[in-house]
């Protein structure tokens, strides 16, 4: 199956994209049945400049795709925006075709190339932050954007053409049908949000710093070219989205419920809670871990980032928190940590402990625990009254 796309974006610029339909877990962690793309770009001016490569293991197809445009021996420069192997995986193959080409990147990248790929003989040009290089007819401004998504990450602004190569930032999961994204495509925006929270969510404070930095540099991109997913033409919309997600701004009405239920006791309580929330017109998103269904954790994170409140329901397991719930709460702390109201519901067979342990886990986070409702398997009418009063507080 041919998964590569070569697309002419401008007179001189091509996109070379791999549609990864086989991947199941991005970074071996995040469930992505929608797949992902790896985007590389090739500029054919007075000099030939390649921007990033593809994932390790896809290099034969990558070289074949480049050959549809130009002989790889003719590549003069390779700009590396990010060293994660989903983009740097074919550096070695590119150098084989032209050992004299020059790699341009952040100073940290020089050592990373050696340690990641065992390559020692190549030309490397380290760039300074906000440095401008004229390469043939191309004028490139290089901007350090640390922690989007690693410390060495940079963006490049092609000045005359007003194209911003944004690296992982503004990228997305899924394999878009169209080359350019449409902001009316709500499903695609959800995939972008899922990518943002799972991949960059941990560095949300750096996202805000980098957005501020970019706002002070005189750039007005007409095309934004990320390393994953569709390209964009609306830069201000992207800044707005990233700012909102980095601040974990809530949709006022949205509540996300995440629960585990081994024998249905927690689930019965959660159903009551869902009824109460629905009566109040809340937009309720439900994720569950039961003996018949396991939700995708990547989608839990996607929904939590813009929820007003979070409800955690967990069974007690081996005198502790049900393992999936412990893992999810740790991820919430790592990637979403923000001022959101939280209600904890736990059930136990012979000794309540999960609520106390969850409270301890969440103590140092910014989440605001409204209440912890613990019950001994079946719930009583008094407990139901309590639920109603707690939901009112939420
Ligand atoms: Fe798409 Fe951080 O790599």
PDB file of N, CA, C and O in Angstrom, residues 192-236:
ATOM      1  N   UNK A 192      -6.527  17.516  17.025  1.00  0.00           N
ATOM      2  CA  UNK A 192      -5.438  18.458  17.365  1.00  0.00           C
ATOM      3  C   UNK A 192      -5.318  18.629  18.871  1.00  0.00           C
ATOM      4  O   UNK A 192      -4.224  18.676  19.422  1.00  0.00           O
ATOM      5  N   UNK A 193      -6.467  18.721  19.503  1.00  0.00           N
ATOM      6  CA  UNK A 193      -6.477  18.917  20.959  1.00  0.00           C
ATOM      7  C   UNK A 193      -5.911  17.671  21.658  1.00  0.00           C
ATOM      8  O   UNK A 193      -5.148  17.772  22.600  1.00  0.00           O
ATOM      9  N   UNK A 194      -6.308  16.514  21.138  1.00  0.00           N
ATOM     10  CA  UNK A 194      -5.805  15.251  21.704  1.00  0.00           C
ATOM     11  C   UNK A 194      -4.273  15.189  21.565  1.00  0.00           C
ATOM     12  O   UNK A 194      -3.564  14.803  22.490  1.00  0.00           O
ATOM     13  N   UNK A 195      -3.777  15.609  20.403  1.00  0.00           N
ATOM     14  CA  UNK A 195      -2.330  15.635  20.179  1.00  0.00           C
ATOM     15  C   UNK A 195      -1.668  16.623  21.150  1.00  0.00           C
ATOM     16  O   UNK A 195      -0.651  16.327  21.782  1.00  0.00           O
ATOM     17  N   UNK A 196      -2.292  17.792  21.266  1.00  0.00           N
ATOM     18  CA  UNK A 196      -1.736  18.830  22.140  1.00  0.00           C
ATOM     19  C   UNK A 196      -1.591  18.307  23.566  1.00  0.00           C
ATOM     20  O   UNK A 196      -0.531  18.416  24.183  1.00  0.00           O
ATOM     21  N   UNK A 197      -2.669  17.739  24.114  1.00  0.00           N
ATOM     22  CA  UNK A 197      -2.633  17.350  25.533  1.00  0.00           C
ATOM     23  C   UNK A 197      -1.681  16.180  25.753  1.00  0.00           C
ATOM     24  O   UNK A 197      -0.892  16.184  26.695  1.00  0.00           O
ATOM     25  N   UNK A 198      -1.739  15.177  24.873  1.00  0.00           N
ATOM     26  CA  UNK A 198      -0.918  13.989  25.108  1.00  0.00           C
ATOM     27  C   UNK A 198       0.569  14.255  24.857  1.00  0.00           C
ATOM     28  O   UNK A 198       1.414  13.784  25.605  1.00  0.00           O
ATOM     29  N   UNK A 199       0.883  15.049  23.846  1.00  0.00           N
ATOM     30  CA  UNK A 199       2.293  15.214  23.469  1.00  0.00           C
ATOM     31  C   UNK A 199       2.913  16.449  24.118  1.00  0.00           C
ATOM     32  O   UNK A 199       4.031  16.405  24.630  1.00  0.00           O
ATOM     33  N   UNK A 200       2.202  17.564  24.113  1.00  0.00           N
ATOM     34  CA  UNK A 200       2.801  18.824  24.580  1.00  0.00           C
ATOM     35  C   UNK A 200       2.216  19.275  25.916  1.00  0.00           C
ATOM     36  O   UNK A 200       2.733  20.173  26.557  1.00  0.00           O
ATOM     37  N   UNK A 201       1.130  18.585  26.349  1.00  0.00           N
ATOM     38  CA  UNK A 201       0.399  19.033  27.545  1.00  0.00           C
ATOM     39  C   UNK A 201       1.272  19.258  28.764  1.00  0.00           C
ATOM     40  O   UNK A 201       1.066  20.199  29.535  1.00  0.00           O
ATOM     41  N   UNK A 202       2.258  18.411  28.939  1.00  0.00           N
ATOM     42  CA  UNK A 202       3.131  18.537  30.112  1.00  0.00           C
ATOM     43  C   UNK A 202       3.880  19.884  30.121  1.00  0.00           C
ATOM     44  O   UNK A 202       4.276  20.378  31.172  1.00  0.00           O
ATOM     45  N   UNK A 203       4.072  20.451  28.942  1.00  0.00           N
ATOM     46  CA  UNK A 203       4.878  21.689  28.809  1.00  0.00           C
ATOM     47  C   UNK A 203       3.994  22.902  28.535  1.00  0.00           C
ATOM     48  O   UNK A 203       4.409  23.840  27.841  1.00  0.00           O
ATOM     49  N   UNK A 204       2.787  22.909  29.092  1.00  0.00           N
ATOM     50  CA  UNK A 204       1.838  23.975  28.745  1.00  0.00           C
ATOM     51  C   UNK A 204       2.360  25.371  29.084  1.00  0.00           C
ATOM     52  O   UNK A 204       2.092  26.323  28.360  1.00  0.00           O
ATOM     53  N   UNK A 205       3.122  25.493  30.157  1.00  0.00           N
ATOM     54  CA  UNK A 205       3.649  26.821  30.509  1.00  0.00           C
ATOM     55  C   UNK A 205       4.642  27.300  29.443  1.00  0.00           C
ATOM     56  O   UNK A 205       4.729  28.492  29.138  1.00  0.00           O
ATOM     57  N   UNK A 206       5.377  26.367  28.875  1.00  0.00           N
ATOM     58  CA  UNK A 206       6.317  26.723  27.802  1.00  0.00           C
ATOM     59  C   UNK A 206       5.569  27.105  26.523  1.00  0.00           C
ATOM     60  O   UNK A 206       6.055  27.918  25.739  1.00  0.00           O
ATOM     61  N   UNK A 207       4.405  26.511  26.316  1.00  0.00           N
ATOM     62  CA  UNK A 207       3.595  26.889  25.143  1.00  0.00           C
ATOM     63  C   UNK A 207       3.272  28.377  25.243  1.00  0.00           C
ATOM     64  O   UNK A 207       3.447  29.139  24.284  1.00  0.00           O
ATOM     65  N   UNK A 208       2.844  28.790  26.425  1.00  0.00           N
ATOM     66  CA  UNK A 208       2.474  30.212  26.589  1.00  0.00           C
ATOM     67  C   UNK A 208       3.689  31.120  26.385  1.00  0.00           C
ATOM     68  O   UNK A 208       3.599  32.156  25.732  1.00  0.00           O
ATOM     69  N   UNK A 209       4.831  30.698  26.940  1.00  0.00           N
ATOM     70  CA  UNK A 209       6.056  31.511  26.763  1.00  0.00           C
ATOM     71  C   UNK A 209       6.436  31.610  25.289  1.00  0.00           C
ATOM     72  O   UNK A 209       6.818  32.669  24.798  1.00  0.00           O
ATOM     73  N   UNK A 210       6.324  30.492  24.588  1.00  0.00           N
ATOM     74  CA  UNK A 210       6.688  30.501  23.163  1.00  0.00           C
ATOM     75  C   UNK A 210       5.698  31.310  22.325  1.00  0.00           C
ATOM     76  O   UNK A 210       6.101  31.995  21.372  1.00  0.00           O
ATOM     77  N   UNK A 211       4.421  31.260  22.683  1.00  0.00           N
ATOM     78  CA  UNK A 211       3.439  32.065  21.941  1.00  0.00           C
ATOM     79  C   UNK A 211       3.746  33.549  22.130  1.00  0.00           C
ATOM     80  O   UNK A 211       3.673  34.342  21.185  1.00  0.00           O
ATOM     81  N   UNK A 212       4.115  33.897  23.357  1.00  0.00           N
ATOM     82  CA  UNK A 212       4.447  35.300  23.626  1.00  0.00           C
ATOM     83  C   UNK A 212       5.693  35.715  22.835  1.00  0.00           C
ATOM     84  O   UNK A 212       5.740  36.784  22.228  1.00  0.00           O
ATOM     85  N   UNK A 213       6.658  34.820  22.823  1.00  0.00           N
ATOM     86  CA  UNK A 213       7.893  35.092  22.072  1.00  0.00           C
ATOM     87  C   UNK A 213       7.593  35.290  20.586  1.00  0.00           C
ATOM     88  O   UNK A 213       8.069  36.255  19.963  1.00  0.00           O
ATOM     89  N   UNK A 214       6.780  34.403  20.021  1.00  0.00           N
ATOM     90  CA  UNK A 214       6.438  34.513  18.592  1.00  0.00           C
ATOM     91  C   UNK A 214       5.684  35.803  18.299  1.00  0.00           C
ATOM     92  O   UNK A 214       5.859  36.409  17.231  1.00  0.00           O
ATOM     93  N   UNK A 215       4.873  36.246  19.276  1.00  0.00           N
ATOM     94  CA  UNK A 215       4.095  37.467  19.034  1.00  0.00           C
ATOM     95  C   UNK A 215       4.998  38.703  18.941  1.00  0.00           C
ATOM     96  O   UNK A 215       4.618  39.709  18.368  1.00  0.00           O
ATOM     97  N   UNK A 216       6.201  38.588  19.536  1.00  0.00           N
ATOM     98  CA  UNK A 216       7.123  39.735  19.519  1.00  0.00           C
ATOM     99  C   UNK A 216       8.043  39.729  18.295  1.00  0.00           C
ATOM    100  O   UNK A 216       8.767  40.685  18.062  1.00  0.00           O
ATOM    101  N   UNK A 217       8.039  38.615  17.577  1.00  0.00           N
ATOM    102  CA  UNK A 217       8.856  38.548  16.359  1.00  0.00           C
ATOM    103  C   UNK A 217       7.946  38.919  15.195  1.00  0.00           C
ATOM    104  O   UNK A 217       6.792  38.515  15.145  1.00  0.00           O
ATOM    105  N   UNK A 218       8.488  39.676  14.288  1.00  0.00           N
ATOM    106  CA  UNK A 218       7.646  40.195  13.209  1.00  0.00           C
ATOM    107  C   UNK A 218       7.403  39.133  12.138  1.00  0.00           C
ATOM    108  O   UNK A 218       8.073  39.096  11.103  1.00  0.00           O
ATOM    109  N   UNK A 219       6.441  38.230  12.417  1.00  0.00           N
ATOM    110  CA  UNK A 219       6.098  37.224  11.403  1.00  0.00           C
ATOM    111  C   UNK A 219       4.588  37.264  11.135  1.00  0.00           C
ATOM    112  O   UNK A 219       3.795  37.481  12.035  1.00  0.00           O
ATOM    113  N   UNK A 220       4.261  37.063   9.890  1.00  0.00           N
ATOM    114  CA  UNK A 220       2.846  37.016   9.501  1.00  0.00           C
ATOM    115  C   UNK A 220       2.660  35.820   8.561  1.00  0.00           C
ATOM    116  O   UNK A 220       2.511  35.980   7.338  1.00  0.00           O
ATOM    117  N   UNK A 221       2.695  34.612   9.125  1.00  0.00           N
ATOM    118  CA  UNK A 221       2.673  33.435   8.231  1.00  0.00           C
ATOM    119  C   UNK A 221       1.387  33.335   7.422  1.00  0.00           C
ATOM    120  O   UNK A 221       0.291  33.533   7.942  1.00  0.00           O
ATOM    121  N   UNK A 222       1.579  33.007   6.151  1.00  0.00           N
ATOM    122  CA  UNK A 222       0.421  32.741   5.284  1.00  0.00           C
ATOM    123  C   UNK A 222       0.146  31.246   5.233  1.00  0.00           C
ATOM    124  O   UNK A 222      -0.959  30.822   4.946  1.00  0.00           O
ATOM    125  N   UNK A 223       1.222  30.474   5.451  1.00  0.00           N
ATOM    126  CA  UNK A 223       1.070  29.016   5.533  1.00  0.00           C
ATOM    127  C   UNK A 223       1.803  28.548   6.784  1.00  0.00           C
ATOM    128  O   UNK A 223       2.938  28.956   7.038  1.00  0.00           O
ATOM    129  N   UNK A 224       1.140  27.702   7.557  1.00  0.00           N
ATOM    130  CA  UNK A 224       1.783  27.100   8.728  1.00  0.00           C
ATOM    131  C   UNK A 224       1.925  25.618   8.419  1.00  0.00           C
ATOM    132  O   UNK A 224       0.934  24.921   8.152  1.00  0.00           O
ATOM    133  N   UNK A 225       3.163  25.150   8.445  1.00  0.00           N
ATOM    134  CA  UNK A 225       3.451  23.783   7.997  1.00  0.00           C
ATOM    135  C   UNK A 225       3.989  22.967   9.174  1.00  0.00           C
ATOM    136  O   UNK A 225       5.178  23.007   9.475  1.00  0.00           O
ATOM    137  N   UNK A 226       3.130  22.211   9.851  1.00  0.00           N
ATOM    138  CA  UNK A 226       3.587  21.397  10.990  1.00  0.00           C
ATOM    139  C   UNK A 226       4.146  20.043  10.548  1.00  0.00           C
ATOM    140  O   UNK A 226       4.036  19.670   9.386  1.00  0.00           O
ATOM    141  N   UNK A 227       4.683  19.325  11.506  1.00  0.00           N
ATOM    142  CA  UNK A 227       5.280  18.017  11.211  1.00  0.00           C
ATOM    143  C   UNK A 227       4.258  16.884  11.197  1.00  0.00           C
ATOM    144  O   UNK A 227       4.578  15.764  10.810  1.00  0.00           O
ATOM    145  N   UNK A 228       3.057  17.159  11.683  1.00  0.00           N
ATOM    146  CA  UNK A 228       1.984  16.154  11.654  1.00  0.00           C
ATOM    147  C   UNK A 228       0.684  16.803  11.169  1.00  0.00           C
ATOM    148  O   UNK A 228       0.367  17.930  11.568  1.00  0.00           O
ATOM    149  N   UNK A 229      -0.072  16.074  10.375  1.00  0.00           N
ATOM    150  CA  UNK A 229      -1.428  16.509  10.029  1.00  0.00           C
ATOM    151  C   UNK A 229      -1.478  17.547   8.922  1.00  0.00           C
ATOM    152  O   UNK A 229      -0.576  17.632   8.076  1.00  0.00           O
ATOM    153  N   UNK A 230      -2.562  18.317   8.941  1.00  0.00           N
ATOM    154  CA  UNK A 230      -2.830  19.269   7.858  1.00  0.00           C
ATOM    155  C   UNK A 230      -2.066  20.578   8.051  1.00  0.00           C
ATOM    156  O   UNK A 230      -1.646  20.913   9.161  1.00  0.00           O
ATOM    157  N   UNK A 231      -1.918  21.316   6.947  1.00  0.00           N
ATOM    158  CA  UNK A 231      -1.337  22.662   7.006  1.00  0.00           C
ATOM    159  C   UNK A 231      -2.453  23.658   7.298  1.00  0.00           C
ATOM    160  O   UNK A 231      -3.636  23.352   7.114  1.00  0.00           O
ATOM    161  N   UNK A 232      -2.050  24.835   7.719  1.00  0.00           N
ATOM    162  CA  UNK A 232      -3.023  25.873   8.069  1.00  0.00           C
ATOM    163  C   UNK A 232      -2.728  27.162   7.322  1.00  0.00           C
ATOM    164  O   UNK A 232      -1.586  27.423   6.959  1.00  0.00           O
ATOM    165  N   UNK A 233      -3.789  27.982   7.161  1.00  0.00           N
ATOM    166  CA  UNK A 233      -3.580  29.315   6.593  1.00  0.00           C
ATOM    167  C   UNK A 233      -3.966  30.402   7.599  1.00  0.00           C
ATOM    168  O   UNK A 233      -3.768  31.573   7.325  1.00  0.00           O
ATOM    169  N   UNK A 234      -4.554  29.998   8.726  1.00  0.00           N
ATOM    170  CA  UNK A 234      -5.070  30.971   9.682  1.00  0.00           C
ATOM    171  C   UNK A 234      -4.228  30.923  10.966  1.00  0.00           C
ATOM    172  O   UNK A 234      -4.536  30.192  11.916  1.00  0.00           O
ATOM    173  N   UNK A 235      -3.156  31.730  10.980  1.00  0.00           N
ATOM    174  CA  UNK A 235      -2.220  31.687  12.110  1.00  0.00           C
ATOM    175  C   UNK A 235      -2.870  32.178  13.399  1.00  0.00           C
ATOM    176  O   UNK A 235      -2.685  31.595  14.470  1.00  0.00           O
ATOM    177  N   UNK A 236      -3.652  33.249  13.309  1.00  0.00           N
ATOM    178  CA  UNK A 236      -4.234  33.810  14.534  1.00  0.00           C
ATOM    179  C   UNK A 236      -5.191  32.799  15.198  1.00  0.00           C
ATOM    180  O   UNK A 236      -5.277  32.726  16.421  1.00  0.00           O
TER     181      UNK A 236
END
